[in-house]
Coordinates of C-alpha atoms in Angstrom, one line a residue:
X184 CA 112.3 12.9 144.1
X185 CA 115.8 14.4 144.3
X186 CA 117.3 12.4 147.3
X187 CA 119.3 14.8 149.4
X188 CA 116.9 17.6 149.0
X189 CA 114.0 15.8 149.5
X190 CA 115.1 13.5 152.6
X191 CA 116.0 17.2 154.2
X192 CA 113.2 18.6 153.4
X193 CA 110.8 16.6 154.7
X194 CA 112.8 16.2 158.1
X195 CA 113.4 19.5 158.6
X196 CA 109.8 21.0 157.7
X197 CA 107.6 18.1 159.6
X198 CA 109.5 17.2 162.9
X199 CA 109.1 20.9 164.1
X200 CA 105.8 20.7 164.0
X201 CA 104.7 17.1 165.5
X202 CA 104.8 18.5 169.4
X203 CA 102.5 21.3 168.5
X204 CA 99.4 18.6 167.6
X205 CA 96.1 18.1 169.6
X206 CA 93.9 15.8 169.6
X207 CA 91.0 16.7 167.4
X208 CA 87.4 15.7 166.8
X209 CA 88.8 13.8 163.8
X210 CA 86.6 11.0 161.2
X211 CA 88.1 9.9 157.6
X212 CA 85.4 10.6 155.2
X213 CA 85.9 7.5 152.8
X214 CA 86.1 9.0 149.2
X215 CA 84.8 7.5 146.4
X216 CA 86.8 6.2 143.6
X217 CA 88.1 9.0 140.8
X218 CA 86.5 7.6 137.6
X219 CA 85.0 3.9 136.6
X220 CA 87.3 1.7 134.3
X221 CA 87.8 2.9 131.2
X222 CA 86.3 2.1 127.8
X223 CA 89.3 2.3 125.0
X224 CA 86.8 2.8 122.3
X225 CA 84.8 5.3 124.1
X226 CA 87.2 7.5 125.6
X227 CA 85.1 9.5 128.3
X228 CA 86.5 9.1 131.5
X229 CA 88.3 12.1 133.2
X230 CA 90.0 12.6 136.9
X231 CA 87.7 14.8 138.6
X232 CA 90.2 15.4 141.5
X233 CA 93.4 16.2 140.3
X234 CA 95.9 17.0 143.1
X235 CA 99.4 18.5 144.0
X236 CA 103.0 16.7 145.6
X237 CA 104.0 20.3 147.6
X238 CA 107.0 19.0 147.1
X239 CA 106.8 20.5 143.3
X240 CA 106.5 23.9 145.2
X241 CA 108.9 23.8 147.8
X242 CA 110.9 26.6 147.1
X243 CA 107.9 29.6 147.3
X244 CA 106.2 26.5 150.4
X245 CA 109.2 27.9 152.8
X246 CA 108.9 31.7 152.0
X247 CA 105.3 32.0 151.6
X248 CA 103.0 29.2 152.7
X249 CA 99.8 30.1 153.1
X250 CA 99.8 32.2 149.7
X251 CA 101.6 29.0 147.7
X252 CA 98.7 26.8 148.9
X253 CA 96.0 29.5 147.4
X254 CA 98.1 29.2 144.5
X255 CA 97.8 26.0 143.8
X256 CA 94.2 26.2 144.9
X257 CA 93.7 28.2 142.4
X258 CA 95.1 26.8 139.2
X259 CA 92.3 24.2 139.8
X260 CA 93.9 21.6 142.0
X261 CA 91.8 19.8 144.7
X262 CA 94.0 17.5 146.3
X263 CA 97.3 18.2 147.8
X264 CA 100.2 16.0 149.5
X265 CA 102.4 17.9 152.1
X266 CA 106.3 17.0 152.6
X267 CA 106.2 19.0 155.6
X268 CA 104.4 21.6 157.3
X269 CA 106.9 24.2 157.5
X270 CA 106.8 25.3 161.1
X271 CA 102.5 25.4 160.7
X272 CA 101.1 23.7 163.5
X273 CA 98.7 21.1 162.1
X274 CA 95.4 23.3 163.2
X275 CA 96.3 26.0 160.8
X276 CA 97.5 24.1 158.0
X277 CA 94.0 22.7 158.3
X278 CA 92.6 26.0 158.7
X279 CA 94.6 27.5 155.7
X280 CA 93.3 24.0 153.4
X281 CA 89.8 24.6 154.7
X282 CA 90.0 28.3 153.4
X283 CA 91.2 27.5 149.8
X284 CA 89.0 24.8 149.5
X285 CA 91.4 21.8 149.4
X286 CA 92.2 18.1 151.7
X287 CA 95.1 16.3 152.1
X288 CA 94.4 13.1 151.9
X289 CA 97.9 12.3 152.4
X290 CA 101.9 13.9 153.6
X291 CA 104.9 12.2 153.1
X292 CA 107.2 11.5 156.6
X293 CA 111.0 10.8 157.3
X294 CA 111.6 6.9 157.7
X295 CA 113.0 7.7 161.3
X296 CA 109.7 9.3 161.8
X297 CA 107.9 6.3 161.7
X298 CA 110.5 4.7 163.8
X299 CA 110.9 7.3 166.7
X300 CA 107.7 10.0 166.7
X301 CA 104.9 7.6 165.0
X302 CA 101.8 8.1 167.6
X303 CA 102.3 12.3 167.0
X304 CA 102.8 12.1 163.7
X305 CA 99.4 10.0 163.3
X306 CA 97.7 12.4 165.9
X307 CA 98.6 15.4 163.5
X308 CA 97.9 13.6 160.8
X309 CA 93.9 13.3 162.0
X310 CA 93.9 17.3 162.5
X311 CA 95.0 18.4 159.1
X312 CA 93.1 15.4 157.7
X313 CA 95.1 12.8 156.0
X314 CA 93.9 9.6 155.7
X315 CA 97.5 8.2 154.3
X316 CA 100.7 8.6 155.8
X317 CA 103.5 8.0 153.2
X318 CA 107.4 7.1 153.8
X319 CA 109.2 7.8 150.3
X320 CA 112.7 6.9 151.3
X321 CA 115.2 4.1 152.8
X322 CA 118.3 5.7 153.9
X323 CA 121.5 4.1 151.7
X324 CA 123.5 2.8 154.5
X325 CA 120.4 0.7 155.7
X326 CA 119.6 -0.9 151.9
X327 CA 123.1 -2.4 151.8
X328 CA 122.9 -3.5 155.1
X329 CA 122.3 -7.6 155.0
X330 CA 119.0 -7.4 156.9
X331 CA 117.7 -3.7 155.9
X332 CA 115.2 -4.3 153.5
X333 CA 113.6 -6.5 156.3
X334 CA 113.7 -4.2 159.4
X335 CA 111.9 -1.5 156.7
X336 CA 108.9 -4.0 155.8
X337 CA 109.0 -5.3 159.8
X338 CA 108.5 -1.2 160.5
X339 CA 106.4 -0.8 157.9
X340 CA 103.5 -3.5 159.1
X341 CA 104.2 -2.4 162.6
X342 CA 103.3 1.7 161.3
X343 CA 100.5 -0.1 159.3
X344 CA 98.6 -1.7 162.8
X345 CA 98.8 1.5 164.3
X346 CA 97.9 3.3 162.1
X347 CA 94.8 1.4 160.8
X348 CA 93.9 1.7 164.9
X349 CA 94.0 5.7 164.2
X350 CA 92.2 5.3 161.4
X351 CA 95.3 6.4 158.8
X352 CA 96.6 3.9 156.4
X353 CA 100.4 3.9 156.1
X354 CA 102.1 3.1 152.9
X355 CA 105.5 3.8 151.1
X356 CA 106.4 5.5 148.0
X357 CA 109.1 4.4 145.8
X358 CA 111.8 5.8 144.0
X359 CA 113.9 3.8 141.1
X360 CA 115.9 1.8 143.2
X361 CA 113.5 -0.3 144.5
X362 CA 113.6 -1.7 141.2
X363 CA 117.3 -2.4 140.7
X364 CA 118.4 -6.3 142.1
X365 CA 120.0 -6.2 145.4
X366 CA 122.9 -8.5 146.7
X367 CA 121.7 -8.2 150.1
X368 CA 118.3 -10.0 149.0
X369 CA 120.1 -12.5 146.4
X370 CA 119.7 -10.4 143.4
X371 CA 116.1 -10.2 144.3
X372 CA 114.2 -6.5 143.5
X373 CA 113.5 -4.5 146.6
X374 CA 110.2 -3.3 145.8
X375 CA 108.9 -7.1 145.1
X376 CA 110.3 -8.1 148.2
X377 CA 108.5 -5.2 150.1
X378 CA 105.3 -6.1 148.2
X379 CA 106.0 -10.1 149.8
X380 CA 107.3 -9.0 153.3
X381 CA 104.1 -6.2 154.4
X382 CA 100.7 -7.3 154.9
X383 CA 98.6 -5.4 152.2
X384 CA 95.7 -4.5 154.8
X385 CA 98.3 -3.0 156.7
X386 CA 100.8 -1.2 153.9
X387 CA 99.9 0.4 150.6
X388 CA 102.0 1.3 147.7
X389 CA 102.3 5.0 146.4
X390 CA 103.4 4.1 143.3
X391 CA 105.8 6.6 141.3
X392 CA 105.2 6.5 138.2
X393 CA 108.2 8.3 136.5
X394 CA 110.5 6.6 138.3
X395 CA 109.4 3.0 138.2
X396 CA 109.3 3.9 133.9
X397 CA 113.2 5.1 134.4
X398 CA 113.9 2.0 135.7
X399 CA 112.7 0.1 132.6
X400 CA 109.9 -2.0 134.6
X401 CA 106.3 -1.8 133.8
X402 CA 103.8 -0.2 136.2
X403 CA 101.0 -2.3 134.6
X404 CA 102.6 -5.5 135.4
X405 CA 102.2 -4.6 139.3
X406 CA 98.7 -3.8 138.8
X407 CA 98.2 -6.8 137.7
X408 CA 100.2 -9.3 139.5
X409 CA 98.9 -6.8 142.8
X410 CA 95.4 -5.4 142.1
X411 CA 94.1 -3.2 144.7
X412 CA 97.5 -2.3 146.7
X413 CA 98.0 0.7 145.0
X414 CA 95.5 3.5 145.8
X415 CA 97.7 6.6 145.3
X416 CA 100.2 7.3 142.8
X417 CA 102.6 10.2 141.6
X418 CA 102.4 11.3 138.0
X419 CA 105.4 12.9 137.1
X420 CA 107.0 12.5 133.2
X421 CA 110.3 12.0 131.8
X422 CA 111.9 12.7 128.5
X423 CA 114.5 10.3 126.7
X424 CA 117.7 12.4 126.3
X425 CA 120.7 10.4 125.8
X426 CA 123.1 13.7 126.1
X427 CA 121.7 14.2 129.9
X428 CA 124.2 13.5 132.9
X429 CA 121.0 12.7 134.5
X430 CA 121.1 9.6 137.0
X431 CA 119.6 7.9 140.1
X432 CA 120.3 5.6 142.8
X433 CA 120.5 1.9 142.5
X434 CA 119.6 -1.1 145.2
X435 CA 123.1 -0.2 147.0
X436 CA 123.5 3.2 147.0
X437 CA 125.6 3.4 143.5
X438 CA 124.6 5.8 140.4
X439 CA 123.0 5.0 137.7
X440 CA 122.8 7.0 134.5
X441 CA 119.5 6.7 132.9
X442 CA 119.5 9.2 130.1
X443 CA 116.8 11.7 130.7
X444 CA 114.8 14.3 132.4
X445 CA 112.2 15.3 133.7
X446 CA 109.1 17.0 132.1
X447 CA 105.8 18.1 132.7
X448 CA 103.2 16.0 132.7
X449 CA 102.1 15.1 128.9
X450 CA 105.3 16.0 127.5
X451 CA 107.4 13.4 128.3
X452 CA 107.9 9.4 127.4
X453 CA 104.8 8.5 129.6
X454 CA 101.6 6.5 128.0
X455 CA 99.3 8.9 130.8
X456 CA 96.2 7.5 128.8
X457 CA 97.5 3.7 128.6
X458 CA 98.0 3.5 132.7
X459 CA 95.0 5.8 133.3
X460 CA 92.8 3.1 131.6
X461 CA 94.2 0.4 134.4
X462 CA 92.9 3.0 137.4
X463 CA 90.3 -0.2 138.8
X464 CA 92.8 -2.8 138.0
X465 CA 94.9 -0.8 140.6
X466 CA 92.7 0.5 143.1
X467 CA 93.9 4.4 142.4
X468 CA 92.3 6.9 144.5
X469 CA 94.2 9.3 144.2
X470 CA 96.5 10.9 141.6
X471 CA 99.6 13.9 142.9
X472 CA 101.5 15.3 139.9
X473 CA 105.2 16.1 140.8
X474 CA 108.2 17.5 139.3
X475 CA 111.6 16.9 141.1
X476 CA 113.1 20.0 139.1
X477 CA 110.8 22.3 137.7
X478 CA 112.0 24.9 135.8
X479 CA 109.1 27.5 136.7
X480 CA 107.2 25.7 139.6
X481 CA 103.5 27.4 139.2
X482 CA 104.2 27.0 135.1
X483 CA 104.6 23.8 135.3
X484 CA 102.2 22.4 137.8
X485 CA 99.7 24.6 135.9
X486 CA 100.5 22.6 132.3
X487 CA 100.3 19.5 134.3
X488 CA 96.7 20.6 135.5
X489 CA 95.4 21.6 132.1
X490 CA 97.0 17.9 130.4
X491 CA 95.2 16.2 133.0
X492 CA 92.2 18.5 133.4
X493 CA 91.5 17.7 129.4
X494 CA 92.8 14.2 129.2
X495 CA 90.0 11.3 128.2
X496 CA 91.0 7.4 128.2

């Protein structure tokens, strides 16, 4: 996700609303996993519940809510992730998900949300109906701070007791710096370190796909070396493009030129069928197609949709 935009956005959009919760007559349903583990020579497994980031949609999410959600609703997705409620008080943004058929089982949250309005944020999280809370950024200044990486996994358990009190698991979602070494953890990778430092029944991984591929590691190698921690992930492509001024952020801030952009899903560099086939490895539950940048929104979440609608692994 774009990092000014997106660290705005989500601020902005959700901290307006977090006064205006109640608290609600509110039970997680526990959801049943999307497909069993795949058979490479027998192809036949499918997501049945494909769902949305909002943040794809942001643009026509802050001039037309309620009719953005129906259309999402109706290019066939099931499953949607806010990035803030836009001024909607928690009550109708359930009321407008109830009326086009979808859930949420999760919405992404500013890091100084956790730190500073947590116990609203998980009381309006039980009214719309999440049963994940996701932070999906850690502000620059405190990554090249010496003990930063360790305040955010220290928060992170702490928003994980809480919220497993509540009834809402909290995890974090990454972007590609996680992935780049840091000097303020000895050269060490951030995301490993988070994956040492927070208690796995307390913090899960939303794992971004695209942007753990940009930065040259292998998704597959976490499944395995971490089955089960990563129950949600973002599916989002990338095409190779050595001409593009494309870059992101590494471990301290700086940027990093990787050579590409972004794509819809099934056009890109990304082995969808390969990963898909490690679902169980994983623990996947869900599965939130995104695009940073999209060049027609509703165009290409709906070519996402149909890749994934059709797709057998």
């Amino acid at each position: 996700m774009q990092r000014m935009n997106r660290r705005t956005f989500i601020g902005s959009s959700l901290a307006a609303t977090l006064s205006a919760a109640v608290k609600p007559a509110w039970a997680a349903v526990p959801l049943k996993p999307m497909f069993a583990k795949a058979d490479p020579e027998n192809p036949t497994h499918q997501i049945d519940r494909v769902g949305l980031q909002l943040y794809t949609v942001r643009g026509t999410m802050k001039t037309d809510f309620e009719g953005t959600i129906a259309k999402v609703a109706a290019t066939g997705y099931k499953e949607v992730e806010f990035a803030g409620y836009f001024g909607h008080s928690p009550k109708d943004v359930r009321a407008i998900l109830d009326k086009n058929g979808l859930v949420s089982p999760s919405c992404h949250v500013d890091y100084k949300v956790v730190e500073n309005k947590w116990p609203e944020t998980l009381e309006a999280a039980k009214i719309v109906g999440h049963s994940y809370i996701i932070c999906p950024w850690i502000d620059e200044k405190q990554r090249a701070d010496a003990g930063g990486w360790k305040r955010a996994a220290d928060l992170f358990n702490k928003a994980g007791e809480a919220g497993q009190k509540a009834g809402i698991q909290f995890g974090y979602h990454n972007h590609s710096f996680e992935f780049q070494p840091s000097k303020t953890l000895g050269g060490k990778l951030p995301y490993d370190f988070l994956l040492a430092e927070t208690d796995p029944k307390l913090v899960a991984m939303e794992m971004d796909l695209c942007w753990i591929s940009v930065a040259g590691k292998d998704p597959i190698a976490y499944f395995d070396q971490y089955p089960g921690r990563f129950p949600l992930v973002h599916v989002k492509d990338w095409v190779k493009d050595a001409s593009s001024n494309s870059g992101y952020e590494g471990a301290m801030g700086q940027t990093v030129k990787y050579g590409g952009h972004m794509a819809d899903v099934g056009q890109g560099s990304i082995d969808w069928k390969n990963l898909f086939a490690r679902d169980g490895k994983a623990g996947i539950q869900h599965y939130f197609v995104e695009n940073d940048d999209p060049k027609s929104a509703f165009d290409d979440i709906k070519i996402s949709y149909d890749y994934l609608r059709d797709l057998r692994f």
